Every structure is written in structure tokens, then in C-alpha cells.
mmCIF file of C-alpha atoms and ligand atoms in Angstrom:
data_model
loop_
_atom_site.group_PDB
_atom_site.id
_atom_site.type_symbol
_atom_site.label_atom_id
_atom_site.label_comp_id
_atom_site.label_asym_id
_atom_site.label_seq_id
_atom_site.Cartn_x
_atom_site.Cartn_y
_atom_site.Cartn_z
ATOM 1 C CA MET A 1 0.001 0.000 0.000
ATOM 2 C CA GLU A 2 1.304 3.430 -0.883
ATOM 3 C CA LYS A 3 1.976 5.727 2.099
ATOM 4 C CA TYR A 4 0.618 9.241 2.237
ATOM 5 C CA GLN A 5 0.910 12.264 4.490
ATOM 6 C CA ILE A 6 -2.617 13.632 4.408
ATOM 7 C CA LEU A 7 -4.104 17.001 5.359
ATOM 8 C CA VAL A 8 -7.869 17.268 5.910
ATOM 9 C CA ILE A 9 -9.121 20.868 5.866
ATOM 10 C CA GLY A 10 -12.570 21.257 7.415
ATOM 11 C CA ALA A 11 -11.937 18.208 9.593
ATOM 12 C CA VAL A 12 -14.641 19.023 12.142
ATOM 13 C CA GLY A 13 -17.410 19.164 9.541
ATOM 14 C CA GLN A 14 -19.897 16.464 8.651
ATOM 15 C CA ILE A 15 -17.665 14.528 6.241
ATOM 16 C CA GLY A 16 -14.261 15.509 7.671
ATOM 17 C CA SER A 17 -14.982 14.198 11.151
ATOM 18 C CA ASP A 18 -15.804 10.701 9.890
ATOM 19 C CA LEU A 19 -13.173 10.676 7.165
ATOM 20 C CA VAL A 20 -10.277 11.620 9.469
ATOM 21 C CA LEU A 21 -10.993 8.599 11.677
ATOM 22 C CA ALA A 22 -11.199 6.261 8.678
ATOM 23 C CA LEU A 23 -7.987 7.636 7.139
ATOM 24 C CA ARG A 24 -6.151 7.261 10.456
ATOM 25 C CA GLU A 25 -7.213 3.623 10.688
ATOM 26 C CA LYS A 26 -5.770 3.022 7.265
ATOM 27 C CA TYR A 27 -2.714 5.290 7.068
ATOM 28 C CA GLY A 28 -1.718 5.663 10.720
ATOM 29 C CA LYS A 29 -2.766 8.364 13.152
ATOM 30 C CA ASN A 30 0.250 10.644 12.719
ATOM 31 C CA ASN A 31 0.018 10.590 8.941
ATOM 32 C CA VAL A 32 -3.324 12.386 8.910
ATOM 33 C CA ILE A 33 -3.367 16.026 10.033
ATOM 34 C CA ALA A 34 -6.862 17.268 10.875
ATOM 35 C CA ALA A 35 -7.393 21.016 10.520
ATOM 36 C CA GLY A 36 -10.270 23.219 11.609
ATOM 37 C CA ARG A 37 -10.845 26.833 12.480
ATOM 38 C CA ARG A 38 -14.266 27.404 14.002
ATOM 39 C CA THR A 39 -15.685 24.424 15.850
ATOM 40 C CA GLN A 40 -13.713 22.508 18.479
ATOM 41 C CA PRO A 41 -13.176 18.847 17.544
ATOM 42 C CA SER A 42 -15.006 16.152 19.493
ATOM 43 C CA LYS A 43 -13.016 14.276 22.146
ATOM 44 C CA LYS A 44 -12.940 11.257 19.842
ATOM 45 C CA LEU A 45 -11.478 13.273 16.973
ATOM 46 C CA ARG A 46 -8.974 15.158 19.119
ATOM 47 C CA GLU A 47 -7.691 12.006 20.764
ATOM 48 C CA SER A 48 -7.352 10.139 17.478
ATOM 49 C CA GLY A 49 -4.295 12.119 16.246
ATOM 50 C CA PRO A 50 -2.913 15.572 15.421
ATOM 51 C CA PHE A 51 -5.388 18.452 15.223
ATOM 52 C CA ILE A 52 -4.366 21.998 14.238
ATOM 53 C CA TYR A 53 -5.972 25.409 13.754
ATOM 54 C CA LEU A 54 -5.846 26.391 10.087
ATOM 55 C CA ASP A 55 -7.631 29.097 8.125
ATOM 56 C CA ALA A 56 -7.393 28.056 4.479
ATOM 57 C CA LEU A 57 -7.905 31.703 3.476
ATOM 58 C CA ASP A 58 -4.478 32.391 4.987
ATOM 59 C CA ILE A 59 -2.134 31.145 2.272
ATOM 60 C CA ASP A 60 1.025 31.552 4.373
ATOM 61 C CA ALA A 61 -0.414 29.452 7.175
ATOM 62 C CA LEU A 62 -1.415 26.818 4.638
ATOM 63 C CA LYS A 63 2.063 26.811 3.065
ATOM 64 C CA LYS A 64 3.665 26.296 6.473
ATOM 65 C CA VAL A 65 1.475 23.279 7.295
ATOM 66 C CA VAL A 66 2.036 21.656 3.898
ATOM 67 C CA PHE A 67 5.787 22.333 3.971
ATOM 68 C CA GLU A 68 6.453 21.264 7.551
ATOM 69 C CA ASN A 69 4.399 18.087 7.282
ATOM 70 C CA GLU A 70 5.483 17.124 3.747
ATOM 71 C CA ILE A 71 1.852 16.751 2.729
ATOM 72 C CA ASP A 72 1.105 14.476 -0.275
ATOM 73 C CA VAL A 73 -2.686 14.606 -0.283
ATOM 74 C CA ILE A 74 -5.086 17.411 0.641
ATOM 75 C CA TYR A 75 -8.793 16.884 1.211
ATOM 76 C CA HIS A 76 -10.402 20.295 1.191
ATOM 77 C CA PHE A 77 -13.880 20.385 2.763
ATOM 78 C CA ALA A 78 -14.122 23.902 4.215
ATOM 79 C CA SER A 79 -17.191 25.414 2.566
ATOM 80 C CA VAL A 80 -20.351 27.457 3.070
ATOM 81 C CA LEU A 81 -23.228 25.198 1.955
ATOM 82 C CA SER A 82 -26.264 26.062 -0.152
ATOM 83 C CA ALA A 83 -28.779 27.477 2.339
ATOM 84 C CA THR A 84 -26.281 29.572 4.301
ATOM 85 C CA GLY A 85 -24.785 30.639 0.988
ATOM 86 C CA GLU A 86 -28.097 32.235 -0.024
ATOM 87 C CA LYS A 87 -28.043 34.281 3.179
ATOM 88 C CA MET A 88 -24.458 35.438 2.629
ATOM 89 C CA PRO A 89 -23.567 34.962 -1.026
ATOM 90 C CA GLN A 90 -20.431 37.144 -0.999
ATOM 91 C CA MET A 91 -19.029 35.315 2.015
ATOM 92 C CA SER A 92 -19.845 32.010 0.343
ATOM 93 C CA TRP A 93 -17.904 33.007 -2.786
ATOM 94 C CA ASP A 94 -14.988 34.304 -0.718
ATOM 95 C CA LEU A 95 -14.573 31.231 1.448
ATOM 96 C CA ASN A 96 -15.405 28.559 -1.124
ATOM 97 C CA ILE A 97 -13.330 29.930 -3.995
ATOM 98 C CA ASN A 98 -10.463 31.759 -2.323
ATOM 99 C CA SER A 99 -9.697 28.851 -0.017
ATOM 100 C CA LEU A 100 -9.773 26.498 -3.005
ATOM 101 C CA ILE A 101 -7.397 28.615 -5.051
ATOM 102 C CA ASN A 102 -5.032 28.768 -2.054
ATOM 103 C CA VAL A 103 -5.095 24.978 -1.796
ATOM 104 C CA LEU A 104 -4.412 24.627 -5.529
ATOM 105 C CA GLU A 105 -1.591 27.190 -5.453
ATOM 106 C CA VAL A 106 0.111 25.673 -2.426
ATOM 107 C CA GLY A 107 -0.474 22.231 -3.921
ATOM 108 C CA ARG A 108 1.341 23.006 -7.137
ATOM 109 C CA ARG A 109 4.183 24.945 -5.499
ATOM 110 C CA TYR A 110 4.922 22.372 -2.800
ATOM 111 C CA GLY A 111 4.630 19.179 -4.815
ATOM 112 C CA VAL A 112 1.344 17.907 -3.351
ATOM 113 C CA LYS A 113 0.485 14.695 -5.203
ATOM 114 C CA ARG A 114 -3.300 14.833 -5.037
ATOM 115 C CA ILE A 115 -6.018 17.327 -4.216
ATOM 116 C CA ILE A 116 -9.523 16.088 -3.453
ATOM 117 C CA TRP A 117 -12.251 18.724 -3.397
ATOM 118 C CA PRO A 118 -15.930 17.781 -3.388
ATOM 119 C CA SER A 119 -18.286 19.314 -5.882
ATOM 120 C CA SER A 120 -22.022 18.800 -5.465
ATOM 121 C CA ILE A 121 -25.380 18.193 -7.102
ATOM 122 C CA ALA A 122 -25.652 21.954 -6.536
ATOM 123 C CA ALA A 123 -23.467 22.428 -9.641
ATOM 124 C CA PHE A 124 -26.593 21.587 -11.644
ATOM 125 C CA GLY A 125 -29.545 23.928 -12.071
ATOM 126 C CA PRO A 126 -33.078 24.185 -13.420
ATOM 127 C CA THR A 127 -31.924 23.851 -17.041
ATOM 128 C CA THR A 128 -30.210 20.501 -16.362
ATOM 129 C CA PRO A 129 -32.170 17.272 -17.039
ATOM 130 C CA ARG A 130 -33.488 16.389 -13.552
ATOM 131 C CA GLU A 131 -33.709 12.636 -13.890
ATOM 132 C CA ASN A 132 -30.692 10.414 -14.261
ATOM 133 C CA THR A 133 -28.587 13.556 -14.725
ATOM 134 C CA PRO A 134 -25.519 12.725 -16.851
ATOM 135 C CA ASN A 135 -21.919 13.534 -15.943
ATOM 136 C CA ASP A 136 -21.455 15.913 -18.843
ATOM 137 C CA THR A 137 -24.447 18.217 -19.023
ATOM 138 C CA ILE A 138 -25.626 21.793 -18.584
ATOM 139 C CA LEU A 139 -24.195 23.512 -15.487
ATOM 140 C CA GLN A 140 -26.263 26.633 -14.819
ATOM 141 C CA PRO A 141 -26.895 26.676 -11.060
ATOM 142 C CA THR A 142 -29.042 29.370 -9.452
ATOM 143 C CA THR A 143 -27.464 29.330 -5.973
ATOM 144 C CA MET A 144 -24.154 30.961 -5.026
ATOM 145 C CA TYR A 145 -23.035 27.617 -3.601
ATOM 146 C CA GLY A 146 -23.675 26.063 -7.020
ATOM 147 C CA VAL A 147 -21.828 28.906 -8.746
ATOM 148 C CA THR A 148 -18.793 28.227 -6.532
ATOM 149 C CA LYS A 149 -19.007 24.509 -7.319
ATOM 150 C CA VAL A 150 -18.989 25.103 -11.087
ATOM 151 C CA ALA A 151 -16.154 27.642 -10.779
ATOM 152 C CA GLY A 152 -14.267 25.203 -8.538
ATOM 153 C CA GLU A 153 -14.669 22.346 -11.010
ATOM 154 C CA LEU A 154 -13.244 24.599 -13.731
ATOM 155 C CA LEU A 155 -10.336 25.643 -11.490
ATOM 156 C CA LEU A 156 -9.477 22.006 -10.828
ATOM 157 C CA GLU A 157 -9.433 21.323 -14.553
ATOM 158 C CA TYR A 158 -7.363 24.465 -15.166
ATOM 159 C CA TYR A 159 -4.704 23.546 -12.604
ATOM 160 C CA PHE A 160 -4.429 20.108 -14.133
ATOM 161 C CA LEU A 161 -4.070 21.437 -17.696
ATOM 162 C CA LYS A 162 -1.752 24.296 -16.823
ATOM 163 C CA TYR A 163 0.412 22.730 -14.104
ATOM 164 C CA GLY A 164 -0.248 18.990 -14.236
ATOM 165 C CA LEU A 165 -1.627 19.049 -10.669
ATOM 166 C CA ASP A 166 -3.602 15.861 -9.895
ATOM 167 C CA THR A 167 -6.983 17.306 -8.930
ATOM 168 C CA ARG A 168 -10.038 15.132 -8.269
ATOM 169 C CA SER A 169 -13.642 15.955 -7.507
ATOM 170 C CA MET A 170 -16.873 14.063 -6.977
ATOM 171 C CA ARG A 171 -20.293 15.679 -7.230
ATOM 172 C CA LEU A 172 -21.760 14.637 -3.898
ATOM 173 C CA PRO A 173 -25.480 14.301 -3.251
ATOM 174 C CA GLY A 174 -26.942 14.937 0.235
ATOM 175 C CA ILE A 175 -24.869 13.052 2.810
ATOM 176 C CA ILE A 176 -26.609 11.319 5.709
ATOM 177 C CA SER A 177 -24.595 10.542 8.834
ATOM 178 C CA SER A 178 -24.923 9.856 12.537
ATOM 179 C CA GLU A 179 -21.672 11.313 13.917
ATOM 180 C CA THR A 180 -21.716 15.031 13.022
ATOM 181 C CA LEU A 181 -24.682 17.105 11.872
ATOM 182 C CA PRO A 182 -24.398 18.914 8.554
ATOM 183 C CA GLY A 183 -24.851 22.679 8.717
ATOM 184 C CA GLY A 184 -26.447 25.152 6.358
ATOM 185 C CA GLY A 185 -27.343 22.754 3.549
ATOM 186 C CA THR A 186 -30.608 22.095 1.723
ATOM 187 C CA THR A 187 -30.362 18.328 2.171
ATOM 188 C CA ASP A 188 -29.988 18.676 5.977
ATOM 189 C CA TYR A 189 -33.630 17.588 6.534
ATOM 190 C CA ALA A 190 -32.649 14.038 5.601
ATOM 191 C CA VAL A 191 -30.350 13.948 8.656
ATOM 192 C CA ALA A 192 -32.393 16.069 11.087
ATOM 193 C CA ILE A 193 -35.431 13.822 10.564
ATOM 194 C CA TYR A 194 -33.621 10.864 12.192
ATOM 195 C CA TYR A 195 -32.575 12.921 15.235
ATOM 196 C CA ASP A 196 -36.095 14.240 15.738
ATOM 197 C CA ALA A 197 -37.704 10.851 15.102
ATOM 198 C CA ILE A 198 -35.603 9.348 17.893
ATOM 199 C CA GLN A 199 -35.723 12.270 20.322
ATOM 200 C CA LYS A 200 -39.206 13.742 19.741
ATOM 201 C CA GLY A 201 -41.165 11.230 17.682
ATOM 202 C CA LYS A 202 -42.065 13.961 15.174
ATOM 203 C CA TYR A 203 -40.412 16.211 12.612
ATOM 204 C CA THR A 204 -41.313 19.386 10.739
ATOM 205 C CA CYS A 205 -39.765 19.150 7.304
ATOM 206 C CA PHE A 206 -38.673 22.280 5.402
ATOM 207 C CA VAL A 207 -39.276 20.771 1.945
ATOM 208 C CA ASN A 208 -42.542 19.236 0.744
ATOM 209 C CA GLU A 209 -43.440 15.565 0.775
ATOM 210 C CA LYS A 210 -42.740 15.022 -2.924
ATOM 211 C CA THR A 211 -39.262 16.568 -2.910
ATOM 212 C CA THR A 212 -36.903 13.948 -4.296
ATOM 213 C CA LEU A 213 -33.126 14.334 -4.151
ATOM 214 C CA PRO A 214 -30.089 12.089 -4.560
ATOM 215 C CA MET A 215 -28.497 11.029 -1.258
ATOM 216 C CA MET A 216 -25.682 8.867 0.113
ATOM 217 C CA TYR A 217 -25.022 7.248 3.489
ATOM 218 C CA MET A 218 -21.754 8.150 5.214
ATOM 219 C CA PRO A 219 -20.075 4.713 5.032
ATOM 220 C CA ASP A 220 -20.464 4.898 1.235
ATOM 221 C CA CYS A 221 -19.221 8.489 1.235
ATOM 222 C CA ILE A 222 -16.070 7.450 3.133
ATOM 223 C CA LYS A 223 -15.505 4.608 0.682
ATOM 224 C CA CYS A 224 -15.909 7.084 -2.166
ATOM 225 C CA MET A 225 -13.410 9.529 -0.604
ATOM 226 C CA ILE A 226 -10.732 6.898 -0.056
ATOM 227 C CA ASP A 227 -11.183 4.768 -3.203
ATOM 228 C CA PHE A 228 -11.261 7.791 -5.474
ATOM 229 C CA MET A 229 -8.144 9.272 -3.866
ATOM 230 C CA GLU A 230 -6.235 5.996 -4.152
ATOM 231 C CA VAL A 231 -7.108 5.065 -7.711
ATOM 232 C CA ASP A 232 -4.272 5.183 -10.229
ATOM 233 C CA GLY A 233 -4.570 8.435 -12.195
ATOM 234 C CA SER A 234 -4.137 6.628 -15.528
ATOM 235 C CA LYS A 235 -7.623 5.119 -15.071
ATOM 236 C CA LEU A 236 -9.317 8.491 -14.804
ATOM 237 C CA LYS A 237 -10.569 10.128 -17.958
ATOM 238 C CA ARG A 238 -11.854 13.273 -16.237
ATOM 239 C CA HIS A 239 -11.472 15.219 -13.002
ATOM 240 C CA VAL A 240 -15.103 15.472 -11.911
ATOM 241 C CA TYR A 241 -17.451 12.504 -11.434
ATOM 242 C CA ASN A 242 -21.123 12.196 -10.571
ATOM 243 C CA VAL A 243 -21.634 9.862 -7.616
ATOM 244 C CA THR A 244 -24.818 8.832 -5.846
ATOM 245 C CA GLY A 245 -26.143 6.255 -3.418
ATOM 246 C CA MET A 246 -29.937 6.416 -3.732
ATOM 247 C CA SER A 247 -32.834 8.793 -4.439
ATOM 248 C CA PHE A 248 -35.977 9.175 -2.351
ATOM 249 C CA SER A 249 -38.649 11.734 -1.558
ATOM 250 C CA ALA A 250 -39.128 13.272 1.876
ATOM 251 C CA GLY A 251 -42.362 11.249 2.061
ATOM 252 C CA ASP A 252 -40.530 7.982 1.262
ATOM 253 C CA LEU A 253 -38.013 8.761 4.000
ATOM 254 C CA ALA A 254 -40.736 9.402 6.584
ATOM 255 C CA ALA A 255 -42.535 6.180 5.573
ATOM 256 C CA GLU A 256 -39.301 4.192 5.992
ATOM 257 C CA ILE A 257 -38.730 5.636 9.473
ATOM 258 C CA LYS A 258 -42.358 4.814 10.393
ATOM 259 C CA LYS A 259 -41.631 1.137 9.742
ATOM 260 C CA HIS A 260 -39.294 1.292 12.768
ATOM 261 C CA ILE A 261 -41.063 3.981 14.824
ATOM 262 C CA PRO A 262 -44.789 3.551 14.006
ATOM 263 C CA GLU A 263 -45.855 6.570 16.093
ATOM 264 C CA PHE A 264 -43.517 8.913 14.161
ATOM 265 C CA GLU A 265 -45.297 11.940 12.695
ATOM 266 C CA ILE A 266 -44.168 14.325 9.989
ATOM 267 C CA THR A 267 -45.502 17.713 8.947
ATOM 268 C CA TYR A 268 -44.316 19.790 6.019
ATOM 269 C CA GLU A 269 -43.584 23.517 6.163
ATOM 270 C CA PRO A 270 -41.548 24.341 3.071
ATOM 271 C CA ASP A 271 -39.349 27.452 3.311
ATOM 272 C CA PHE A 272 -36.819 29.131 0.980
ATOM 273 C CA ARG A 273 -34.903 25.855 0.699
ATOM 274 C CA GLN A 274 -37.758 24.345 -1.333
ATOM 275 C CA ALA A 275 -36.752 26.423 -4.367
ATOM 276 C CA ILE A 276 -33.144 25.310 -4.002
ATOM 277 C CA ALA A 277 -34.181 21.650 -3.832
ATOM 278 C CA ASP A 278 -36.449 22.111 -6.866
ATOM 279 C CA SER A 279 -33.507 23.421 -8.899
ATOM 280 C CA TRP A 280 -31.435 20.266 -8.300
ATOM 281 C CA PRO A 281 -31.586 16.801 -9.910
ATOM 282 C CA MET A 282 -33.848 14.105 -8.511
ATOM 283 C CA SER A 283 -31.528 11.290 -9.525
ATOM 284 C CA ILE A 284 -27.993 11.021 -10.839
ATOM 285 C CA ASP A 285 -26.302 8.900 -13.491
ATOM 286 C CA ASP A 286 -22.975 7.869 -11.956
ATOM 287 C CA SER A 287 -22.083 5.195 -14.497
ATOM 288 C CA LEU A 288 -18.768 6.859 -15.432
ATOM 289 C CA ALA A 289 -17.536 6.672 -11.813
ATOM 290 C CA ARG A 290 -18.630 3.028 -11.733
ATOM 291 C CA GLU A 291 -16.846 2.210 -14.997
ATOM 292 C CA GLU A 292 -13.669 4.231 -14.554
ATOM 293 C CA TRP A 293 -12.767 3.747 -10.900
ATOM 294 C CA GLY A 294 -15.117 1.122 -9.553
ATOM 295 C CA TRP A 295 -17.609 3.243 -7.602
ATOM 296 C CA ASN A 296 -20.126 0.857 -6.067
ATOM 297 C CA PRO A 297 -22.192 2.052 -3.093
ATOM 298 C CA SER A 298 -23.770 -0.443 -0.695
ATOM 299 C CA TYR A 299 -26.644 1.301 1.084
ATOM 300 C CA ASP A 300 -30.227 1.907 -0.027
ATOM 301 C CA LEU A 301 -32.973 3.708 1.898
ATOM 302 C CA ALA A 302 -34.024 0.624 3.879
ATOM 303 C CA SER A 303 -30.536 -0.504 4.940
ATOM 304 C CA MET A 304 -29.442 3.069 5.701
ATOM 305 C CA THR A 305 -32.508 3.749 7.850
ATOM 306 C CA GLU A 306 -32.040 0.558 9.821
ATOM 307 C CA ASP A 307 -28.398 1.402 10.499
ATOM 308 C CA MET A 308 -28.969 5.116 11.210
ATOM 309 C CA LEU A 309 -31.676 4.428 13.782
ATOM 310 C CA LYS A 310 -29.515 1.811 15.472
ATOM 311 C CA VAL A 311 -26.245 3.772 15.550
ATOM 312 C CA LEU A 312 -27.774 7.189 16.249
ATOM 313 C CA GLY A 313 -30.175 5.775 18.824
ATOM 314 C CA LYS A 314 -27.257 4.304 20.771
ATOM 315 C CA ARG A 315 -25.254 7.511 20.548
ATOM 316 C CA LEU A 316 -28.088 9.767 21.660
ATOM 317 C CA LYS A 317 -28.842 7.498 24.597
ATOM 318 C CA ARG A 318 -25.215 7.687 25.770
ATOM 319 C CA GLU A 319 -25.049 11.517 25.576
HETATM 320 N N1 LIG B 401 -25.650 18.955 1.015
HETATM 321 C C1 LIG B 401 -25.388 20.117 0.223
HETATM 322 C C2 LIG B 401 -26.365 21.198 0.497
HETATM 323 O O1 LIG B 401 -27.487 20.849 0.763
HETATM 324 C C3 LIG B 401 -25.420 19.767 -1.235
HETATM 325 O O2 LIG B 401 -24.119 19.578 -1.670
HETATM 326 O O3 LIG B 401 -26.048 22.331 0.411
#
């Protein structure tokens, strides 16, 4: 197995906090530097290996970390998501794009071997085919978050063409997890519903019953992050891949939870996030990721719900 020194920026976020633990299992705890700047890491994360303060908007600080730790791989997750981005679009652009360009610049100047930066279903917009959305299609998003994802995808391609930097991106759907809550996204209802089902027996959903979006369970997301990073570059014919796990409506999700918690009740009070959800695909064609680097998710709505309720239920009881 090849050895890597890995930096995870945004390590306290929804994906980072699970990914850091998985990477440390595989590559050794001292070979994975976790970096955050706003939220304190959980005890579990802090005790699992090195954790540093890092503001990716500060290019000198980023250079120092990459240089001193001889970083080979950067995962860059720091981002303002779609719903928060609509409240502060300028801040969303600033953080999402200027931190990315810093990572790309430091990456090329300091010999970083691979940069992984997630794009999103938010890169698509109302003019994109909404069902079985292909990899190569119209990218005309109507949120600032989506605008930063399209610009970011283009920057990744540019740094590859101009400097030969190995840049990789996957267009993630909504990610559902039990360890860390997402924050400020449109797909957050699909996580919050499990917490409220367990703790309150009811949930008020901010999109309507019919809203259907692509989603993925965290164990599949972790597999995606690691497999895609490790794959030999010669197999990849592009830098950005659609990936998905499943698609379901908010109503389907509630019905699945009801199978386990029959008294669970849901009400729908759509807010501004409804329009964002309506501008995104309902399902994704990820056949290129499957063909080119073996993407193969395991979880569907039923198996995810069973696992989420079990794992989250245990965790919430302990806390
Ligand atoms: N989960 C993200 C959001 O809802 C989509 O990438 O903003």
C-alpha cells in the first residue's frame, strides 16, 4: 500500500470528522493532520491524532502546514453550503473559492500529489435534465453555492491542464450521517429527521413531501473519498465525477422511518430551501464513476434507515 501524508481541511465538519478517523485507521494516526478553524473537535477526533488550527484563506499558514508536514494529499472540505450561501452569497464566494485557489496554489508549489475537493449536485440547475442527470451536461446553477461549485470544477481542470496538478472531484449528493450534523445545507432535513424521530417522535420538514433528491449514506461516502483518492490516475478520464447512493422523496423517508417507529409523525412547512431543492436533480447517473474507478455504493434507503436508527439511537442514549 502506498503511504501518504494527508491534510484534511474542514476536519470538524460532517464529512471531515468521519473521514479523518477512517484515514487514520488506514494510514496511521500521525500521517493524517486534521485542521479546523471554528468548531472545536469532538473528544474522539482530538484524541485520534494531530489536530491543528488552520484558516485556508491564509495562504502563508497553509504553506507552512504543507511544507512542515510534507503533505502528499489534501482533502479540502471547508465550505459554506447552499442554504447559508443564499443568506451570505459574498461570504460564500470568498470562502469557497479563495480557499480552493489557495489549496491549488500551495499544492502546485509544494509538490502535493493529489487534491480532493468535493463538488455537489448543486453544480446543476433548473436547465439541467433532472432525472438520471448525466456527468457531462448543462451547469447553470441558481445558488451561489452552485456557482462556486462550477467555478471550482473549472479551477481544478485548469490547474491540471496548466500545471499537471492531480486534482479530483466528486459531485456529492446529500450526505446522511450519525456522527456530526451537517450545517447550512438544503439536504440537511434528511439527517435532522432521524434525530427528531428518535428524540421527539415527530419532525417538521422544510421541503414538501414530494421533494426527491439524490443522497448517500456516510459509510459509502467514506468509501468514495478513499477509493477515489487511491485510484491510479491513468484510469481516470476526467477530473469530476457524478456519484450517488440512492434517491428518495421526503415522504418515502418518513414512511421508511415509520416502519421502525410507528408513532412517528411528519408535517411539512416548506421554506426558501424548497426552491433550491427544486432546482437540483432528482436522480444522478454515476455510471462513469462506476466504470472508470469502480464506484459501487452499498446502502439503499431501507438498509441506511435501519443502520442510522440503530447507531444514532445508541449515541443519543449515551449523551
Ligand atoms: N448537502 C449540500 C447542500 O445541501 C449539497 O451539496 O447544500
